[in-house]
mmCIF file of C-alpha atoms in Angstrom:
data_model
loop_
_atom_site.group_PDB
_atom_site.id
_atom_site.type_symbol
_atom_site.label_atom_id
_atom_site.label_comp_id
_atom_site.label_asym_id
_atom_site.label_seq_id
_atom_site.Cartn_x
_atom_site.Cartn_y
_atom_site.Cartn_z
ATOM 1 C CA UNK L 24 -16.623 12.838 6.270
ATOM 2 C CA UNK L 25 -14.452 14.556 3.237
ATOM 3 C CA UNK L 26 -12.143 16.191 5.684
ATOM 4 C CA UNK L 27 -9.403 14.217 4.305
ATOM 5 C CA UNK L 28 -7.008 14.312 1.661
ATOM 6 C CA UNK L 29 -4.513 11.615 0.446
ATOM 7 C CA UNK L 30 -2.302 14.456 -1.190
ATOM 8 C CA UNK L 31 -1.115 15.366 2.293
ATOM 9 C CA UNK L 32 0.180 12.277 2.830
ATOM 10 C CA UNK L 33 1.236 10.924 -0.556
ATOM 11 C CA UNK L 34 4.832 9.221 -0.049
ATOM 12 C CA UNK L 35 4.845 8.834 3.082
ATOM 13 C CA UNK L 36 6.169 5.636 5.209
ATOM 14 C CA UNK L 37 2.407 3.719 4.702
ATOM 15 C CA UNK L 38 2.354 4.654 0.869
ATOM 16 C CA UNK L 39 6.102 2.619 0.893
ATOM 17 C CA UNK L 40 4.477 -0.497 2.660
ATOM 18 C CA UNK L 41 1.199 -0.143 0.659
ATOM 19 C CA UNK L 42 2.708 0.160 -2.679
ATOM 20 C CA UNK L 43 6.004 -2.350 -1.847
ATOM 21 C CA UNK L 44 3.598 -5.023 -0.962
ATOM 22 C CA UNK L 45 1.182 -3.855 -4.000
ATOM 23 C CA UNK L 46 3.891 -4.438 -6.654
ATOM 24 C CA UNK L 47 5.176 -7.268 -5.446
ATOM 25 C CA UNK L 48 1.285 -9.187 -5.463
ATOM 26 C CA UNK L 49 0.810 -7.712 -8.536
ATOM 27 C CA UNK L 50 3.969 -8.545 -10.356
ATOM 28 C CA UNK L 51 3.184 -12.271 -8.931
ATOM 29 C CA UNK L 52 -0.470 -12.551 -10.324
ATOM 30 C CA UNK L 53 -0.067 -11.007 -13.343
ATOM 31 C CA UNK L 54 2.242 -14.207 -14.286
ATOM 32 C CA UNK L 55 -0.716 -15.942 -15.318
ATOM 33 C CA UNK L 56 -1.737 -14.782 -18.909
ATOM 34 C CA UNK L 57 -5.429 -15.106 -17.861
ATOM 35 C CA UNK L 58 -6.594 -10.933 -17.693
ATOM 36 C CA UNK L 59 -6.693 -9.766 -13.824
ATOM 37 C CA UNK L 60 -9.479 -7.150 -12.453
ATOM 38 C CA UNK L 61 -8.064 -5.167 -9.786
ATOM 39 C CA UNK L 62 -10.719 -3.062 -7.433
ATOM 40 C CA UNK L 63 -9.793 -0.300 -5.716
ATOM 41 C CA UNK L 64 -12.348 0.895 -3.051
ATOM 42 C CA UNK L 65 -10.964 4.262 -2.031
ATOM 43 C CA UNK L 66 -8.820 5.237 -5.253
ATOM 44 C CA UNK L 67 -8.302 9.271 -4.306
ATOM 45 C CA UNK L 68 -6.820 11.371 -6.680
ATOM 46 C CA UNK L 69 -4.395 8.876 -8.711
ATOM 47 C CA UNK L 70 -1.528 11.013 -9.193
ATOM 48 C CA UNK L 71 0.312 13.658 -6.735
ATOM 49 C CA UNK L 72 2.853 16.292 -6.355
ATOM 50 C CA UNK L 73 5.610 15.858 -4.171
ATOM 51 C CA UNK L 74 6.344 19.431 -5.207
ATOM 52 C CA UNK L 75 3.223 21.107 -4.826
ATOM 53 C CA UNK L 76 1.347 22.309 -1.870
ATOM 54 C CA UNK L 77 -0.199 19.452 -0.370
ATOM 55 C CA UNK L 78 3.033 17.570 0.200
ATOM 56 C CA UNK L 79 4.972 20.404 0.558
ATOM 57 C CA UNK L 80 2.821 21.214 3.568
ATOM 58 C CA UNK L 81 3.006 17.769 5.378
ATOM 59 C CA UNK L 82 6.815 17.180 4.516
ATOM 60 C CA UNK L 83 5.725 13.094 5.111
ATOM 61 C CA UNK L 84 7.171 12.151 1.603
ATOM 62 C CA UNK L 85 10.700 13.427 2.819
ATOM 63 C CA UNK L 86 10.377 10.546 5.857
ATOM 64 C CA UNK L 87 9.140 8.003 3.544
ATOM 65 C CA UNK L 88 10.131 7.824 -0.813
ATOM 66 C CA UNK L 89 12.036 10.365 -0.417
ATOM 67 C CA UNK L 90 14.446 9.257 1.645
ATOM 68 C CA UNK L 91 14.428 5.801 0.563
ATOM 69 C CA UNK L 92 15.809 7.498 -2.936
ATOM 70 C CA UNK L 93 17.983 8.958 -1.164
ATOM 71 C CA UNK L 94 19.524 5.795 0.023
ATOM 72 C CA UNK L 95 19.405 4.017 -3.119
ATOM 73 C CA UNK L 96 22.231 6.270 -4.986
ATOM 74 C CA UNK L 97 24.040 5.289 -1.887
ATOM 75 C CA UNK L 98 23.568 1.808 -2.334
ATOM 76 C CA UNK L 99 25.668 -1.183 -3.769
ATOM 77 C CA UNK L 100 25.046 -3.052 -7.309
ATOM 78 C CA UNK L 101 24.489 -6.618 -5.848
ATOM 79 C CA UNK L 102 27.471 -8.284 -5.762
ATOM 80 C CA UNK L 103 28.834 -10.628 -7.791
ATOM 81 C CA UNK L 104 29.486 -14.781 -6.793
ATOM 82 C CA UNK L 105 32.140 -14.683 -3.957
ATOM 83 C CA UNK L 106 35.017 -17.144 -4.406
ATOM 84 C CA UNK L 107 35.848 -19.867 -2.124
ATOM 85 C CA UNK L 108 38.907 -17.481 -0.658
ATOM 86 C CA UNK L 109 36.116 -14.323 0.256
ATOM 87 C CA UNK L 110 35.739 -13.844 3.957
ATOM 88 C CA UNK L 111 32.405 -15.391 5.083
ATOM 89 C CA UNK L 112 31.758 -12.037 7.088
ATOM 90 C CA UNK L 113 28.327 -10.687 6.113
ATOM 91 C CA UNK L 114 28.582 -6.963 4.954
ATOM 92 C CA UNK L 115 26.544 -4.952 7.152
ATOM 93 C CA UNK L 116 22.990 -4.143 6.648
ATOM 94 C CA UNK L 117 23.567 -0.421 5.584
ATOM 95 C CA UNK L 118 25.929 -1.636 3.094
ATOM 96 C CA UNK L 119 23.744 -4.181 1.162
ATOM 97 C CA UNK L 120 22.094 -3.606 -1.578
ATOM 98 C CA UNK L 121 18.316 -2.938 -1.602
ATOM 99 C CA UNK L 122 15.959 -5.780 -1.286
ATOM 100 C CA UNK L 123 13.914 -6.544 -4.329
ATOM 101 C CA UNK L 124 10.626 -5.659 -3.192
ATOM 102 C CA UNK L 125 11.907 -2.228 -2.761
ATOM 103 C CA UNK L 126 14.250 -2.103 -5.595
ATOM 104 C CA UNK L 127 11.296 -3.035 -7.932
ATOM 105 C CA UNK L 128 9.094 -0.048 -5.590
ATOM 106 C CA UNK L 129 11.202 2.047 -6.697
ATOM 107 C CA UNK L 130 11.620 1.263 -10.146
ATOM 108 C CA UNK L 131 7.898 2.285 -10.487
ATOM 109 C CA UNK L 132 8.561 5.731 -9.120
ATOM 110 C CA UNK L 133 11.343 6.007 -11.516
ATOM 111 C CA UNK L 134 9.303 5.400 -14.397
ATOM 112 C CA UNK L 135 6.786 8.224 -13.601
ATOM 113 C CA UNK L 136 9.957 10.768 -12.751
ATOM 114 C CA UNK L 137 11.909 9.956 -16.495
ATOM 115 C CA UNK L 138 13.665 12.838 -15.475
ATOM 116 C CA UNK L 139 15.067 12.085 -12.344
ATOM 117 C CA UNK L 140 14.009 12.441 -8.233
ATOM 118 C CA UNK L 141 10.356 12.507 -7.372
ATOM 119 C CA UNK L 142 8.398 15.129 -8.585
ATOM 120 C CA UNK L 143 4.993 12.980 -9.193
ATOM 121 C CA UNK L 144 4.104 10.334 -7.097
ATOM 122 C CA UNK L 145 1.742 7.297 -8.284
ATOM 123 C CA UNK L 146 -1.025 6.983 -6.316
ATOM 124 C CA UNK L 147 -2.342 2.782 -6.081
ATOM 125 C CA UNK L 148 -4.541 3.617 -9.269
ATOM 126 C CA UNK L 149 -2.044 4.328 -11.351
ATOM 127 C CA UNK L 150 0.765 2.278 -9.877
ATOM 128 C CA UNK L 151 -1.839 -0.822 -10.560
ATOM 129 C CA UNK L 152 -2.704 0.731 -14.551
ATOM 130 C CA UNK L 153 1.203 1.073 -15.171
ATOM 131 C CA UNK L 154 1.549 -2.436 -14.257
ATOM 132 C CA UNK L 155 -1.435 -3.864 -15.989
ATOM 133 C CA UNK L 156 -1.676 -6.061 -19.548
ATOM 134 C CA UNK L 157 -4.044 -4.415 -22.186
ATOM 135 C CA UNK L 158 -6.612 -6.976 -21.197
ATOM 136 C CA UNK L 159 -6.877 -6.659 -17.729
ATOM 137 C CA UNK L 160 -9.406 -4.027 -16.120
ATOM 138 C CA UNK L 161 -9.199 -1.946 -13.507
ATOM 139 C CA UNK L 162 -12.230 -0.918 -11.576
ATOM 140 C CA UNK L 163 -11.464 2.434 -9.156
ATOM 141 C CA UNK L 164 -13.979 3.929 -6.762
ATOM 142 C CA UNK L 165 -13.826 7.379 -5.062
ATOM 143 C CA UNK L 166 -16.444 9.560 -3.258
ATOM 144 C CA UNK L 167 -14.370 12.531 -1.972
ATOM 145 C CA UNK L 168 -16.115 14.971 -4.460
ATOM 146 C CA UNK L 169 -12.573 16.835 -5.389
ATOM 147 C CA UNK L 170 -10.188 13.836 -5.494
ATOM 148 C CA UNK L 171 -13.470 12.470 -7.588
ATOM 149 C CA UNK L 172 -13.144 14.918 -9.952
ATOM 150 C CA UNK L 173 -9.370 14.577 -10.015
ATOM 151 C CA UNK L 174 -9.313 10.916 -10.633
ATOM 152 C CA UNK L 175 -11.534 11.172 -13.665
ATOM 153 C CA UNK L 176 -8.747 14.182 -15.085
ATOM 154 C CA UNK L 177 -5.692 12.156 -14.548
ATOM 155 C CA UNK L 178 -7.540 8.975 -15.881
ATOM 156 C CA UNK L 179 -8.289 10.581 -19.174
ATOM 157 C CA UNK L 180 -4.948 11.722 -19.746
ATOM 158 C CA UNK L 181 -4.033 7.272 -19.898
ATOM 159 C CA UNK L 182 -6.934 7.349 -23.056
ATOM 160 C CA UNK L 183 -7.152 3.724 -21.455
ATOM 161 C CA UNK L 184 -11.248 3.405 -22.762
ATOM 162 C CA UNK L 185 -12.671 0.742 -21.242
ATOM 163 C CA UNK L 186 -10.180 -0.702 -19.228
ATOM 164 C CA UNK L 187 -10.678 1.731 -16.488
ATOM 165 C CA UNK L 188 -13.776 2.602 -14.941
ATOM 166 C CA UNK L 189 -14.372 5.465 -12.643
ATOM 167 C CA UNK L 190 -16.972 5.388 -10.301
ATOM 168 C CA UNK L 191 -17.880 8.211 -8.295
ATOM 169 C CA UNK L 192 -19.444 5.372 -5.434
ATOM 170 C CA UNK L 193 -18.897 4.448 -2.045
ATOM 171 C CA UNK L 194 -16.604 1.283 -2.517
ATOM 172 C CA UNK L 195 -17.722 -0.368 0.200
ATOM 173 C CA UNK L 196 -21.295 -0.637 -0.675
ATOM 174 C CA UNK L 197 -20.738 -1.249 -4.138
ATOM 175 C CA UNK L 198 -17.576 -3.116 -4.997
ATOM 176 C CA UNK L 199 -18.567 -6.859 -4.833
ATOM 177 C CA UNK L 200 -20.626 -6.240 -7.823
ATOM 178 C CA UNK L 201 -17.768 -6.889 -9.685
ATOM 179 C CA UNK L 202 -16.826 -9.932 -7.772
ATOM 180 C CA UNK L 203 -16.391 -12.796 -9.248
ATOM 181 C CA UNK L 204 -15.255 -11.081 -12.190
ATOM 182 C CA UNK L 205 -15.459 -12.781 -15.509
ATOM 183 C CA UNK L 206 -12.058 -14.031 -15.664
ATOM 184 C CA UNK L 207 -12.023 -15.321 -12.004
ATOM 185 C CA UNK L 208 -8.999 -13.740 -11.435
ATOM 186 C CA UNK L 209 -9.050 -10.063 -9.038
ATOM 187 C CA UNK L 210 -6.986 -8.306 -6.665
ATOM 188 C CA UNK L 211 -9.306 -6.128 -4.591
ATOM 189 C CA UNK L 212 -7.186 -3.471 -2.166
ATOM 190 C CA UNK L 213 -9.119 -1.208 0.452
ATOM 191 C CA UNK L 214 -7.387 1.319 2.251
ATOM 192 C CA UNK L 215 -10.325 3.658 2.824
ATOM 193 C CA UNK L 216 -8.854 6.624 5.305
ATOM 194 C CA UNK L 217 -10.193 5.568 9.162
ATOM 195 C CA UNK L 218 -11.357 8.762 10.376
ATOM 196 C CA UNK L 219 -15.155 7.217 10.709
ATOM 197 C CA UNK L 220 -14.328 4.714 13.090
ATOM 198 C CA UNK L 221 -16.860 2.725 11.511
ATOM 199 C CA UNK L 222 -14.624 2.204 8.545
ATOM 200 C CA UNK L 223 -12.733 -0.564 10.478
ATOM 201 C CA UNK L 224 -16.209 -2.737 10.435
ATOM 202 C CA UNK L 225 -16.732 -1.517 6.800
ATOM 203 C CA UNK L 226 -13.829 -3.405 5.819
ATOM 204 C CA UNK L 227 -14.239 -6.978 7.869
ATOM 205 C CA UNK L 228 -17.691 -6.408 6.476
ATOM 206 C CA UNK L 229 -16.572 -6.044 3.130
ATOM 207 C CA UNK L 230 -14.101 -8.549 3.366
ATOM 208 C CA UNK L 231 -16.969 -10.947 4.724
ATOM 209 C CA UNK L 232 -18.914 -10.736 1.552
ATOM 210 C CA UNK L 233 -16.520 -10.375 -1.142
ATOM 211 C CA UNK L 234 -14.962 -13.950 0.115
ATOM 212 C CA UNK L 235 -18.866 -15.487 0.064
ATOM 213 C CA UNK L 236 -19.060 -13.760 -3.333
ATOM 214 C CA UNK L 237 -15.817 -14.981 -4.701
ATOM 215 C CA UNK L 238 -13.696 -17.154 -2.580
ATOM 216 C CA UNK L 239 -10.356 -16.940 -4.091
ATOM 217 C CA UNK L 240 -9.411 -13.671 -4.676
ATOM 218 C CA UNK L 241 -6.969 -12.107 -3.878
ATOM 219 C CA UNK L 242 -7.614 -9.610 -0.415
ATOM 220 C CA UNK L 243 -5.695 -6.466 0.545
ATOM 221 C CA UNK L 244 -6.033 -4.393 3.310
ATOM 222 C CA UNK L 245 -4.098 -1.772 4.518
ATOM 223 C CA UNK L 246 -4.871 0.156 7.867
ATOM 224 C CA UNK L 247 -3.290 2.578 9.943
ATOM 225 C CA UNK L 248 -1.772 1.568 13.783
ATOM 226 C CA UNK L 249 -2.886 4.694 16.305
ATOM 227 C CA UNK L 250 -3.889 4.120 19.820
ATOM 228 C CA UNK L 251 -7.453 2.889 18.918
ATOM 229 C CA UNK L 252 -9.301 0.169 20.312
ATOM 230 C CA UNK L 253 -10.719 -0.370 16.602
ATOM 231 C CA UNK L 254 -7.084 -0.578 14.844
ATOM 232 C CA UNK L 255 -5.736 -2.845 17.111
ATOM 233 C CA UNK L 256 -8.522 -5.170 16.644
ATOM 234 C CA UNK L 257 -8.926 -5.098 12.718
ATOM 235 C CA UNK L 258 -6.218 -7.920 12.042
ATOM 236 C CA UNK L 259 -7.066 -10.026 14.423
ATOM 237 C CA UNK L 260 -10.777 -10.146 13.155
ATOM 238 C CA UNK L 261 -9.255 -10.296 9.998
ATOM 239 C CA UNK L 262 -7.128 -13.312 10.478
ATOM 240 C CA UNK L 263 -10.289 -15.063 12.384
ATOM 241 C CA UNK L 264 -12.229 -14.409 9.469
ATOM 242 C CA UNK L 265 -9.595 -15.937 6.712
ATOM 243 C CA UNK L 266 -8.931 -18.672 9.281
ATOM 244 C CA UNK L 267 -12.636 -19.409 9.290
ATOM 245 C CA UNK L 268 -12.975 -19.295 5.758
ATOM 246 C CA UNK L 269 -9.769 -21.818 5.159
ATOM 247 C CA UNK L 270 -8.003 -19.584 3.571
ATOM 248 C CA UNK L 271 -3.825 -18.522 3.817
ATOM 249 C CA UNK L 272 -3.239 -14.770 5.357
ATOM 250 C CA UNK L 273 -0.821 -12.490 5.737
ATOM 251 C CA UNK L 274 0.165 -9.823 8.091
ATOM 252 C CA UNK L 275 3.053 -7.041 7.661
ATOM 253 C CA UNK L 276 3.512 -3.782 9.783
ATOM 254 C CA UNK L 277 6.000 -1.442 9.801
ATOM 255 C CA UNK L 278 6.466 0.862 12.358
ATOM 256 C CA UNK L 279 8.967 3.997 12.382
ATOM 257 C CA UNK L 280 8.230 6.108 15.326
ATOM 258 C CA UNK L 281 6.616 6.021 19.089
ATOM 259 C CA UNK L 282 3.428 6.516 18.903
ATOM 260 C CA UNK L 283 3.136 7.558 22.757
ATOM 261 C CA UNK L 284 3.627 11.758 22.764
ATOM 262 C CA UNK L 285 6.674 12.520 23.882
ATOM 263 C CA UNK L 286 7.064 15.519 26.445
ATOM 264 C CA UNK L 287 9.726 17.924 26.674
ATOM 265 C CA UNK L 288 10.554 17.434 29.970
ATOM 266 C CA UNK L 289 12.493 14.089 28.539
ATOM 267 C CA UNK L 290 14.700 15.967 26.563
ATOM 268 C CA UNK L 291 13.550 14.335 23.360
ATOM 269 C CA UNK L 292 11.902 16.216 20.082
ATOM 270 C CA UNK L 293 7.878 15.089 19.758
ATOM 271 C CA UNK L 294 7.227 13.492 16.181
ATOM 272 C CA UNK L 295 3.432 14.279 15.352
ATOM 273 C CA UNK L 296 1.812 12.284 12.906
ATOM 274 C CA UNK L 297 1.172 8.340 11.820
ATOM 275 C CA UNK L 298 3.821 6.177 13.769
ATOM 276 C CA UNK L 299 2.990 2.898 12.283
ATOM 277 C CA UNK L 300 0.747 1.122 9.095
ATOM 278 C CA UNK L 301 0.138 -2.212 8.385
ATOM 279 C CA UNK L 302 -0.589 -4.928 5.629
ATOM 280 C CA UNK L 303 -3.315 -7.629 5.880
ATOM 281 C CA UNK L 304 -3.681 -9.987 2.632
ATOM 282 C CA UNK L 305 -6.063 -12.737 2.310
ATOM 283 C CA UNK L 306 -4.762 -15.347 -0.326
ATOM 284 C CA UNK L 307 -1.463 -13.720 -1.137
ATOM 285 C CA UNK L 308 0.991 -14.690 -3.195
ATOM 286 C CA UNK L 309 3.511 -17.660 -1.651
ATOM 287 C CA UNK L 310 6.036 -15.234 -3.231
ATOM 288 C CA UNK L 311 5.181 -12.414 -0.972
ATOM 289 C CA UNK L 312 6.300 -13.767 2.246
ATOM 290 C CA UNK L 313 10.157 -13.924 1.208
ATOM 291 C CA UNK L 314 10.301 -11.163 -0.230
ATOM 292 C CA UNK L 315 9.075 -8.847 2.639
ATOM 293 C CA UNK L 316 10.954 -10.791 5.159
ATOM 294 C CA UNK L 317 14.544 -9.395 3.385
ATOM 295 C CA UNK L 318 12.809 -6.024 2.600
ATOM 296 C CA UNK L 319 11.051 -4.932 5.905
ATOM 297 C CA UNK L 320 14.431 -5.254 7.865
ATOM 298 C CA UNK L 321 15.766 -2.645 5.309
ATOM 299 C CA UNK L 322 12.895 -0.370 5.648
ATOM 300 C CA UNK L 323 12.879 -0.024 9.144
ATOM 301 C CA UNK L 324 16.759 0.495 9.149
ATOM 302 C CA UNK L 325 15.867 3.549 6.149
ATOM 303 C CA UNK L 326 13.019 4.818 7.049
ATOM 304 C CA UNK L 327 13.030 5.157 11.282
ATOM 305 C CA UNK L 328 12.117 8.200 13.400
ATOM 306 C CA UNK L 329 13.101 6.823 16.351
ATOM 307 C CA UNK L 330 14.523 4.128 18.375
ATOM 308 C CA UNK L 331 10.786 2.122 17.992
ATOM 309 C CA UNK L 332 11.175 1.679 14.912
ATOM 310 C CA UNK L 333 10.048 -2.163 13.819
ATOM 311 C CA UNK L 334 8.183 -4.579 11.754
ATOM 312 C CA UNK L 335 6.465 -7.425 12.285
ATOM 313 C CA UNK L 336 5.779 -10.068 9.454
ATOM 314 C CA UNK L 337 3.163 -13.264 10.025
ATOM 315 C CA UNK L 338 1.239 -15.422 8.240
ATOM 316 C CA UNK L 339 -1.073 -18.480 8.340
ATOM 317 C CA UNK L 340 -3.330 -20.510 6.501
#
């Protein structure tokens, strides 16, 4: 059950979708003056090292933030008004300049490398506290008894007080106790890991009461795409259940590799590891859609393995 360990895969293609489509919700709800709680059922460690041995092991941040960094020094300023004489011809997709969503992704990562490159990466914790007003709370959950003990560290370096609670307790079961929260206003992201298959019904079970408890909040779930009966089915029981409920959803995947194994008998190189992640929101921002339709195109153009690389982008409600 404690077999696995975010700071393996910290960086990494699903952290980019994760934490793109994290910024951009947050940045949208934290218009409002009115303080936000943000729940976070499966926290891990906060902070990681792109540098140290965990990361350094998997090499998955190289495929994902990495190279996206990469790609932004390489990158255009936006370009200014064209005048009536400018050819109509649209520059070509590796020549545009990075989409906003990503643009402000990676502004985030800037600000915890001052310095330059990508040393530290921000887990969701501390991506969300870095974005939050002084009266906002955050409310982070974590069982994994070394990531646990982690969390609480890099927490008390932010001397945050009370805005931040730590809780060493199994999201799932506990979370909602915090829903509705005083203000009326949360975000609540699970991405617990999926190696229980059970997890998949934790979530829709989850999700289930949290919307009883407090109806419009704001639901995200991210989830991994393997060959899995369980992970195919997950947004499509999601999207019954917000469809049932009346409320708007949102689905994004992005995909950057096969996930069938490749043999060598076909002459190509196998690519181990997660091919594809995706996004499932329950009353997201109407600001979100837009912005990942121009920023998913780019991603699977940066960040593809392979010639499966693709997204897919839906909503309803």
């Amino acid at each position: 059950m404690f077999s696995y360990r975010h700071a393996f895969h910290a960086g990494n293609h699903a952290d980019v979708l994760k934490h793109t489509v994290l910024i951009a919700t947050l940045d949208h709800l934290l218009e409002k003056e009115a303080a936000l709680t943000v729940v976070d059922t499966h926290a891990g460690a906060g902070l990681y090292r792109l540098d140290g041995d965990y990361a350094g092991t998997s090499g998955e941040a190289a495929e994902g933030v990495l190279r996206l960094l990469s790609d932004e020094k390489k990158a255009p300023a936006a370009p200014a008004p064209a005048a009536k004489t400018a050819s109509k011809k649209a520059a070509p997709e590796a020549e545009a300049p990075l989409a906003d969503a990503i643009a402000r992704y990676l502004s985030v990562i800037h600000d915890f490398n001052p310095k330059g490159g990508a040393r530290i990466y921000p887990g969701s914790p501390f991506i969300v506290q870095h974005l939050l007003r002084d009266h906002d709370k955050l409310k982070l959950f974590e069982l994994h008894p070394t990531d646990a003990r982690t969390l609480d560290a890099n927490i008390a370096q932010l001397e945050a007080g009370r805005q931040i609670a730590v809780l060493r307790e199994d999201g799932f079961g506990s979370a909602t106790k915090f829903l509705p929260p005083p203000s009326r206003r949360a975000l609540v992201l699970m991405d617990p890991s999926y190696e229980i298959k059970s997890d998949y019904g934790r979530v829709l079970d989850f999700a289930a009461e949290a919307l009883k408890r407090f109806a419009t909040g704001t639901y995200a779930i991210w989830y991994p795409i393997i060959p899995r009966p369980e992970a195919h089915d997950l947004p499509r029981r999601l999207k019954t259940l917000a469809t049932k409920a009346g409320k708007p959803w949102l689905h994004a995947t992005l995909t950057v590799k096969s996930s069938k194994l490749i043999t060598k008998e076909s002459g190509e190189t196998q690519r181990p590891g997660l091919p594809a992640s995706g996004m499932f929101l329950i009353n997201p921002p109407y600001t979100l859609k837009p912005l990942l339709a121009a920023a998913l195109p780019q991603l699977v153009e940066r960040l593809a393995q392979d010639r499966h690389a693709a997204f897919s982008l839906d909503a309803g409600g």
